[in-house]
Coordinates of C-alpha atoms in Angstrom, one line a residue:
M339 CA -14.3 54.6 -46.1
S340 CA -14.3 52.4 -43.0
S341 CA -11.4 50.0 -42.9
S342 CA -13.9 47.1 -42.6
K343 CA -15.3 47.9 -46.0
R344 CA -12.0 48.7 -47.8
R345 CA -10.8 46.0 -50.2
A346 CA -7.1 45.7 -50.9
P347 CA -6.0 46.4 -54.5
L348 CA -3.8 43.3 -54.3
S349 CA -5.4 40.1 -53.1
I350 CA -3.3 37.3 -51.8
D351 CA -3.6 33.8 -50.2
F352 CA -3.3 33.4 -46.5
I353 CA -3.1 30.3 -44.3
I354 CA -4.0 30.9 -40.7
V355 CA -2.9 28.2 -38.2
G356 CA -5.3 28.1 -35.4
A357 CA -9.1 28.5 -35.3
G358 CA -9.4 30.2 -31.9
I359 CA -10.8 33.7 -31.4
A360 CA -7.7 35.2 -33.0
G361 CA -7.7 32.9 -36.0
L362 CA -11.4 33.3 -36.7
A363 CA -11.4 37.1 -36.2
T364 CA -8.4 37.5 -38.5
A365 CA -9.9 35.2 -41.1
F366 CA -13.1 37.3 -41.1
R367 CA -11.1 40.6 -41.5
L368 CA -8.7 39.5 -44.1
C369 CA -11.6 38.1 -46.2
Q370 CA -13.4 41.4 -45.8
A371 CA -10.3 43.0 -47.1
G372 CA -10.5 40.9 -50.3
H373 CA -8.0 38.2 -49.4
R374 CA -8.4 34.4 -49.7
V375 CA -8.1 32.7 -46.4
R376 CA -7.8 29.1 -45.3
V377 CA -7.8 28.2 -41.6
L378 CA -6.3 25.1 -40.2
D379 CA -6.9 23.8 -36.7
K380 CA -5.8 20.5 -35.0
A381 CA -9.0 20.2 -33.0
A382 CA -11.6 17.8 -34.1
G383 CA -14.3 20.5 -34.5
P384 CA -15.3 24.0 -33.5
N385 CA -14.1 25.1 -30.0
R386 CA -16.7 24.5 -27.3
R387 CA -14.8 25.8 -24.3
A388 CA -17.0 26.5 -21.3
G389 CA -17.4 29.6 -19.3
G390 CA -17.7 33.2 -20.3
T391 CA -15.5 36.1 -21.3
H392 CA -15.2 39.8 -20.9
L393 CA -15.7 42.2 -23.7
P394 CA -14.5 45.6 -22.5
P395 CA -15.1 48.7 -24.6
N396 CA -11.9 48.4 -26.6
A397 CA -13.2 45.0 -27.9
T398 CA -16.9 45.8 -28.1
K399 CA -16.2 48.9 -30.3
V400 CA -14.4 46.6 -32.8
L401 CA -17.2 44.0 -32.9
M402 CA -19.7 46.8 -33.3
D403 CA -17.8 48.1 -36.2
W404 CA -17.8 44.6 -37.7
G405 CA -21.6 44.5 -37.8
F406 CA -22.2 42.3 -34.7
K407 CA -24.4 44.8 -32.7
D408 CA -27.5 42.6 -32.9
E409 CA -25.7 39.5 -31.9
L410 CA -23.9 41.2 -29.0
L411 CA -27.2 42.6 -27.7
K412 CA -28.8 39.1 -28.0
H413 CA -26.1 37.1 -26.3
G414 CA -24.2 39.6 -24.2
L415 CA -25.0 41.8 -21.2
S416 CA -23.7 45.2 -20.4
T417 CA -22.0 45.7 -17.0
R418 CA -20.1 48.6 -15.4
A419 CA -19.2 47.5 -11.9
S420 CA -17.6 44.6 -9.9
T421 CA -18.5 43.9 -6.3
F422 CA -15.7 42.5 -4.2
I423 CA -16.7 39.9 -1.6
S424 CA -14.7 38.1 1.0
I425 CA -14.2 34.5 -0.1
D426 CA -14.1 33.4 3.5
T427 CA -17.0 35.4 5.1
G428 CA -19.2 36.4 2.3
K429 CA -19.1 40.1 3.5
V430 CA -19.2 42.8 0.8
I431 CA -15.8 44.5 0.8
G432 CA -16.6 47.3 -1.7
C433 CA -17.2 48.1 -5.3
L434 CA -15.3 49.2 -8.3
E435 CA -17.7 51.1 -10.6
W436 CA -17.1 52.6 -14.0
K437 CA -19.5 55.5 -14.3
E438 CA -21.8 55.4 -17.3
D439 CA -20.8 58.8 -18.6
V440 CA -17.1 57.8 -18.4
L441 CA -17.7 54.5 -20.3
Q442 CA -19.6 56.3 -23.0
E443 CA -16.5 58.3 -23.7
T444 CA -14.7 55.1 -24.6
G445 CA -17.0 54.6 -27.5
A446 CA -18.7 51.4 -26.4
D447 CA -20.2 49.3 -23.6
Y448 CA -18.4 46.9 -21.3
M449 CA -20.1 43.6 -21.9
V450 CA -19.9 39.9 -20.8
I451 CA -20.8 37.0 -23.0
R452 CA -20.5 33.2 -23.1
Y453 CA -17.3 32.2 -24.8
R454 CA -19.2 29.8 -27.0
D455 CA -21.5 32.6 -28.3
L456 CA -18.5 34.8 -29.1
Y457 CA -16.8 31.9 -30.9
D458 CA -19.8 30.9 -32.9
M459 CA -20.4 34.6 -33.9
L460 CA -16.9 34.8 -35.3
Y461 CA -17.0 31.4 -36.9
R462 CA -20.2 32.2 -38.8
A463 CA -18.8 35.5 -39.9
A464 CA -15.6 34.0 -41.2
I465 CA -17.4 31.4 -43.1
N466 CA -19.9 33.9 -44.6
A467 CA -17.0 36.2 -45.5
G468 CA -15.4 33.3 -47.6
A469 CA -12.9 31.7 -45.3
R470 CA -12.3 28.0 -45.5
I471 CA -11.9 26.3 -42.1
T472 CA -10.5 22.8 -41.7
Y473 CA -10.5 21.0 -38.4
G474 CA -8.4 17.9 -37.6
A475 CA -5.5 19.4 -39.5
T476 CA -2.4 19.4 -37.3
V477 CA 0.4 21.5 -38.7
T478 CA 3.8 19.9 -38.0
S479 CA 6.1 22.2 -39.8
V480 CA 6.1 25.7 -41.3
H481 CA 8.5 27.1 -44.0
A482 CA 8.9 30.5 -45.6
N483 CA 10.6 29.8 -48.9
P484 CA 8.0 29.3 -50.3
P485 CA 5.4 30.0 -47.6
R486 CA 4.0 26.6 -46.8
V487 CA 2.8 24.3 -44.0
E488 CA 3.1 20.6 -43.7
L489 CA 0.3 18.6 -42.0
H490 CA 0.5 15.5 -39.9
D491 CA -0.4 13.2 -42.8
G492 CA 2.3 14.7 -45.0
T493 CA 0.1 17.1 -47.0
V494 CA 1.8 20.3 -47.9
L495 CA -0.3 23.5 -48.4
K496 CA 1.1 26.6 -50.0
A497 CA 0.1 30.2 -49.7
D498 CA 1.5 33.7 -50.0
M499 CA 1.6 34.3 -46.3
V500 CA 1.3 32.1 -43.2
V501 CA -0.2 33.5 -40.0
G502 CA 0.3 31.8 -36.7
A503 CA -2.7 32.2 -34.4
D504 CA -1.9 28.8 -32.8
G505 CA -1.6 29.8 -29.1
P506 CA 1.4 30.0 -26.8
R507 CA 2.9 26.7 -27.9
S508 CA 3.0 27.8 -31.4
T509 CA 4.5 25.8 -34.3
V510 CA 4.6 29.0 -36.4
R511 CA 6.4 30.9 -33.7
E512 CA 9.2 28.3 -33.7
A513 CA 9.5 28.7 -37.5
V514 CA 9.7 32.6 -37.1
G515 CA 12.1 32.8 -34.3
G516 CA 13.9 29.4 -34.4
W517 CA 12.8 28.4 -30.9
S518 CA 9.6 27.7 -29.1
S519 CA 8.2 29.8 -26.2
E520 CA 9.6 29.1 -22.8
E521 CA 7.1 28.7 -20.0
V522 CA 7.3 28.6 -16.2
P523 CA 4.3 27.4 -14.1
E524 CA 2.9 30.5 -12.3
G525 CA 1.5 28.3 -9.5
H526 CA -2.2 28.6 -10.1
S527 CA -4.8 27.1 -12.3
A528 CA -8.2 28.4 -13.6
Y529 CA -11.2 26.1 -13.2
V530 CA -14.2 26.7 -15.4
E531 CA -17.5 24.8 -14.7
T532 CA -18.7 22.4 -17.4
W533 CA -22.1 21.7 -15.9
S534 CA -24.9 21.3 -18.5
S535 CA -22.3 21.3 -21.3
A536 CA -21.4 24.9 -20.7
I537 CA -22.3 27.0 -17.7
I538 CA -24.9 27.0 -15.0
S539 CA -28.5 27.4 -16.0
R540 CA -30.4 29.7 -13.7
D541 CA -33.3 27.4 -13.9
V542 CA -31.7 25.1 -11.4
L543 CA -31.4 27.9 -8.9
Q544 CA -35.0 28.7 -8.5
N545 CA -35.3 26.7 -5.2
D546 CA -32.4 28.7 -3.6
P547 CA -33.6 32.4 -3.4
E548 CA -30.1 33.6 -2.3
L549 CA -28.4 32.0 -5.3
S550 CA -31.2 33.1 -7.6
D551 CA -30.8 36.7 -6.6
L552 CA -27.0 36.5 -6.7
T553 CA -27.0 35.2 -10.3
R554 CA -29.7 37.5 -11.6
F555 CA -28.9 40.3 -14.0
H556 CA -30.1 43.5 -12.4
E557 CA -30.6 46.3 -15.0
N558 CA -30.4 48.9 -12.3
R559 CA -27.3 47.3 -10.8
P560 CA -25.3 45.9 -13.7
D561 CA -22.4 44.4 -11.6
Y562 CA -20.7 41.1 -11.3
P563 CA -19.2 39.5 -8.2
I564 CA -15.5 38.8 -7.4
W565 CA -14.8 36.7 -4.4
T566 CA -11.3 37.6 -3.2
G567 CA -9.0 35.6 -0.8
D568 CA -5.5 34.7 0.1
S569 CA -3.9 33.5 -3.2
R570 CA -7.3 32.6 -4.7
H571 CA -10.4 34.2 -6.1
V572 CA -13.6 33.4 -8.0
I573 CA -15.2 35.6 -10.6
A574 CA -18.6 35.1 -12.0
F575 CA -21.1 36.9 -14.3
T576 CA -24.5 36.4 -15.9
V577 CA -24.5 35.6 -19.6
A578 CA -26.7 34.2 -22.4
G579 CA -29.2 37.0 -22.1
G580 CA -29.5 36.4 -18.3
A581 CA -30.3 32.7 -18.6
E582 CA -26.9 31.3 -17.4
F583 CA -24.1 32.0 -15.0
A584 CA -20.5 31.6 -15.7
I585 CA -17.9 30.9 -13.0
H586 CA -14.1 31.0 -13.1
A587 CA -12.2 29.9 -10.0
F588 CA -8.5 30.4 -9.5
L589 CA -6.7 28.1 -7.0
P590 CA -3.1 27.5 -6.0
D591 CA -1.8 24.3 -7.6
S592 CA -0.1 23.3 -4.3
E593 CA -3.6 22.8 -2.7
V594 CA -5.0 20.6 -5.5
N595 CA -3.9 16.9 -5.4
G596 CA -4.5 13.9 -7.6
I597 CA -5.0 15.7 -11.0
G598 CA -1.4 15.7 -12.3
D599 CA 0.1 18.4 -14.5
K600 CA -2.0 18.0 -17.6
D601 CA -3.0 21.4 -19.0
G602 CA -5.6 22.5 -21.5
W603 CA -9.3 23.1 -22.1
D604 CA -9.7 19.4 -22.6
V605 CA -8.7 18.5 -19.1
I606 CA -11.7 17.7 -17.0
V607 CA -11.5 17.6 -13.2
P608 CA -14.1 16.1 -11.0
R609 CA -15.6 18.5 -8.4
E610 CA -14.6 16.4 -5.5
K611 CA -11.0 16.9 -6.4
L612 CA -11.1 20.6 -5.8
P613 CA -10.7 22.2 -2.4
F614 CA -13.6 24.6 -2.4
H615 CA -14.0 25.7 1.2
F616 CA -15.5 29.1 1.0
E617 CA -18.4 31.2 2.3
P618 CA -21.7 29.4 2.2
K619 CA -23.4 31.0 -0.8
L620 CA -20.3 30.6 -3.0
Q621 CA -19.8 27.1 -1.7
R622 CA -23.3 26.0 -2.8
L623 CA -22.8 27.6 -6.1
L624 CA -19.5 25.8 -6.8
D625 CA -21.0 22.5 -5.6
I626 CA -23.5 22.5 -8.5
P627 CA -21.3 21.5 -11.4
A628 CA -20.0 17.8 -11.3
T629 CA -16.8 18.7 -13.3
Y630 CA -14.7 21.6 -14.2
Q631 CA -12.3 22.4 -17.1
R632 CA -8.8 23.1 -15.9
V633 CA -6.2 25.3 -17.6
R634 CA -2.9 26.2 -15.8
L635 CA -1.3 29.6 -15.6
F636 CA 2.2 29.9 -17.1
Q637 CA 4.6 32.8 -17.2
R638 CA 5.5 33.2 -20.8
E639 CA 7.6 35.8 -22.6
C640 CA 6.4 37.9 -25.5
A641 CA 8.2 36.9 -28.7
E642 CA 11.0 39.1 -29.8
E643 CA 10.3 38.7 -33.5
W644 CA 6.7 38.4 -34.8
T645 CA 7.7 38.0 -38.5
D646 CA 10.6 36.4 -40.3
E647 CA 13.0 38.1 -42.7
S648 CA 10.8 37.5 -45.7
G649 CA 7.7 39.0 -44.1
R650 CA 5.8 35.8 -45.3
L651 CA 5.5 34.3 -41.8
L652 CA 3.8 36.2 -39.0
I653 CA 2.5 35.3 -35.5
M654 CA -0.2 37.0 -33.5
G655 CA -2.5 36.5 -30.6
E656 CA -1.1 34.3 -27.8
A657 CA 1.5 32.9 -30.2
A658 CA 3.1 36.3 -30.2
H659 CA 2.1 37.8 -26.7
P660 CA 0.7 35.1 -24.3
L661 CA -1.7 36.3 -21.7
Y662 CA -3.2 34.4 -18.7
P663 CA -6.5 32.6 -19.5
C664 CA -9.8 33.9 -18.3
V665 CA -8.5 37.5 -17.6
L666 CA -10.4 40.7 -18.5
Q667 CA -8.5 41.3 -21.8
S668 CA -7.7 37.7 -22.9
C669 CA -10.1 37.7 -25.8
S670 CA -9.9 41.5 -26.4
M671 CA -6.2 41.4 -27.3
Q672 CA -6.9 38.8 -30.0
I673 CA -9.8 40.9 -31.5
E674 CA -7.7 44.0 -31.5
D675 CA -4.9 42.1 -33.3
A676 CA -7.4 41.0 -36.0
E677 CA -8.6 44.5 -36.6
V678 CA -5.1 45.9 -36.8
L679 CA -3.9 43.2 -39.2
G680 CA -7.0 43.4 -41.4
T681 CA -6.8 47.2 -41.6
L682 CA -3.1 47.1 -42.5
F683 CA -3.6 44.5 -45.2
S684 CA -6.6 46.3 -46.7
R685 CA -3.9 48.7 -47.9
L686 CA -1.9 46.0 -49.7
R687 CA -1.3 47.0 -53.4
A688 CA 2.3 45.7 -54.1
W689 CA 4.2 42.5 -53.1
D690 CA 7.1 44.4 -51.5
Q691 CA 4.7 45.8 -49.0
L692 CA 4.4 42.5 -47.2
P693 CA 7.4 42.7 -44.9
H694 CA 6.7 46.4 -44.1
L695 CA 3.1 45.7 -43.2
A696 CA 4.1 42.6 -41.1
E697 CA 6.7 44.8 -39.3
A698 CA 4.1 47.5 -38.8
F699 CA 1.8 45.0 -37.1
Q700 CA 4.5 44.2 -34.5
E701 CA 5.4 47.9 -34.1
L702 CA 1.7 48.7 -33.3
R703 CA 0.8 45.7 -31.2
E704 CA 3.8 44.9 -29.1
P705 CA 3.8 48.0 -26.8
R706 CA 0.1 47.7 -26.4
T707 CA 0.1 43.9 -25.5
R708 CA 3.0 44.3 -23.2
A709 CA 1.2 47.1 -21.3
I710 CA -1.9 45.0 -21.0
Y711 CA 0.1 42.0 -19.8
A712 CA 1.6 44.1 -17.0
K713 CA -1.8 45.4 -15.9
E714 CA -3.4 42.0 -15.9
T715 CA -0.6 40.5 -13.9
K716 CA -0.8 43.4 -11.4
A717 CA -4.6 42.7 -11.1
F718 CA -3.8 39.3 -9.6
D719 CA -1.7 40.9 -6.8
T720 CA -4.9 42.9 -5.9
V721 CA -7.3 40.1 -5.6
W722 CA -4.9 37.6 -4.1
V723 CA -3.4 39.8 -1.3
G724 CA -3.2 38.0 2.1
P725 CA -4.3 39.3 5.4
G726 CA -2.3 42.4 6.6
P727 CA -1.9 46.1 6.0
Q728 CA -1.9 45.7 2.2
R729 CA -5.3 44.0 2.2
D730 CA -6.7 46.5 4.7
A731 CA -5.6 49.4 2.5
R732 CA -7.2 47.7 -0.6
D733 CA -10.4 47.0 1.3
Q734 CA -10.6 50.6 2.6
A735 CA -10.1 52.0 -0.9
L736 CA -12.9 49.7 -2.4
Y737 CA -15.3 50.5 0.4
G738 CA -14.6 54.2 -0.1
M739 CA -15.3 53.9 -3.8
M740 CA -18.6 52.1 -3.0
M741 CA -19.7 54.9 -0.6
E742 CA -18.6 57.7 -3.1
G743 CA -20.7 56.0 -5.8
H744 CA -23.7 56.1 -3.6
K745 CA -23.2 59.8 -2.9
G746 CA -22.7 60.7 -6.5
W747 CA -19.6 61.7 -8.5
D748 CA -18.4 65.2 -9.2
E749 CA -16.6 66.2 -12.4
T750 CA -13.1 65.9 -10.7
K751 CA -13.7 62.3 -9.7
M752 CA -15.1 61.4 -13.2
R753 CA -12.0 63.0 -14.9
W754 CA -9.8 60.9 -12.6
Q755 CA -11.5 57.8 -13.6
W756 CA -11.3 58.6 -17.3
D757 CA -7.6 59.2 -17.0
E758 CA -7.4 55.8 -15.4
I759 CA -9.2 53.9 -18.1
C760 CA -8.7 55.9 -21.3
E761 CA -5.4 54.2 -22.2
V762 CA -7.0 50.7 -21.9
F763 CA -10.7 51.0 -22.7
G764 CA -10.4 54.0 -24.9
Y765 CA -7.9 52.3 -27.3
N766 CA -9.2 52.0 -30.9
A767 CA -7.4 49.3 -32.9
R768 CA -8.7 50.6 -36.2
D769 CA -7.6 54.2 -35.6
A770 CA -4.2 52.9 -34.5
A771 CA -3.6 51.2 -37.7
E772 CA -5.0 54.0 -39.8
D773 CA -2.8 56.5 -38.0
W774 CA 0.2 54.4 -38.7
W775 CA -0.7 54.3 -42.4
V776 CA -1.1 58.0 -42.6
M777 CA 2.2 58.7 -40.8
W778 CA 4.4 56.0 -42.3
G779 CA 2.6 53.9 -44.9
M780 CA 1.7 56.8 -47.1
L781 CA 5.1 58.4 -46.6
R782 CA 6.7 55.3 -48.0
E783 CA 4.3 55.2 -50.9
R784 CA 5.1 58.8 -51.8
S785 CA 8.8 58.1 -51.5
I786 CA 8.5 55.3 -54.0
T787 CA 6.5 57.5 -56.4
R788 CA 9.1 60.3 -56.2
E789 CA 11.8 57.8 -57.1
G790 CA 9.8 56.9 -60.2
Y791 CA 9.4 53.2 -59.2
C792 CA 6.0 51.9 -60.3
P793 CA 4.5 49.2 -58.0
S794 CA 2.9 47.4 -61.0
S795 CA 6.4 46.6 -62.3
Y796 CA 7.6 44.8 -59.2
T797 CA 9.0 41.3 -59.8
V798 CA 6.5 38.5 -59.2
P799 CA 7.5 36.8 -55.9
F800 CA 8.9 33.4 -55.7
C801 CA 5.6 31.8 -54.4
M802 CA 3.6 33.0 -57.4
G803 CA 5.3 30.8 -59.9
A804 CA 2.9 28.1 -58.7
T805 CA -0.1 30.3 -58.5
V806 CA -2.5 28.0 -60.3
T807 CA -1.3 25.0 -58.3
H808 CA -1.8 26.5 -54.8
Y809 CA -5.0 28.3 -55.8
A810 CA -6.3 24.8 -56.4
E811 CA -4.9 23.5 -53.2
L812 CA -6.5 26.3 -51.2
R813 CA -9.8 25.8 -52.8
N814 CA -10.0 22.0 -52.8

């Protein structure tokens, strides 16, 4: 039976703090597994962040398994190459292409999609699966004994388990580890255009043939451009079924004056405040939006502990393993988290499993997320390299890959490429969780059975003394 269709023998009540991608995806999967879920978020309403996001095969295969194939085909576009362009001259440097046969081995397509479309897809799925989502609910404190959260208005809500999906400045992380996440400014910010409430409509580009062609989705050349320069880059891709164009620009903070240190997706910066002085086509494109959203990049450490001693508080997503915004795997890690947690808790049959499953979540996810963080950080070094031998070597490699792509690839080159991407794109979150269960979860179950201890005789946990009360609280 697919883990997405398995329902846990023991259903419990979850409170998830945070209604971002991680929170909504987790709510959906836990509801699928038969649990009762309430999501709390401090925002006034559903997230309407601008821009687009990548869905590499490791994320797309999860979403396909969840039943989102039609929506992905409607809103997303498949891609398999990135064209590198000089941010100063507009000259094509080279191309990084993933061959179609190699990508097929990963089990899914590489797609790009509007962030809003991905968010709405998960929001609807969570609601339809039975999750209750409450906006305007700021969680001010979290406690484990019994599991409960306190809101800004003094309301206390109880559950059997509290999951923190509340981002890098997580309230739940502080309750789990006793301290908040430390952060150091990296020195750059990402700017995402807010024109036309979201991203650039291609209708406004019809009078500019160069920009119209640049932003058009080409089925025979499914690539997206990356303009690379000295400590800056711009990445863009066509979304919304080819109707819109998303732009993410990364600039050094030292070159942007008069906007202060405010951070977050609610920070709006006028175009005239941004020092865009790039090659002509890119310059015209960046001049279209009147405003941009700004989010700063911070260096943040992965949490040492993802769950408390009771196993009733757990953190995930960027609360546990922060990642830079607008990078290739930023949404994928959250989707993988949701699948692993949902798969593990679809196996829940006894109360004393809670801490073991919570620990298993960190055991499975921490090595993976640390590896991805290292790769994403290294990627910035590649696109931000300044003039000199290092840049020349990069440009020569990219040009060589573009030329080899034109000539055709032999089996040796395709095997090399598969070896390069199998660890990242070939990862299967569901299989990872199922493998853990077969190797360790079932082993523990058999050990308990041999010792003659019946799960049904376990003591009712402390929070269940008020079962009727907090069922009512969660449902009202």
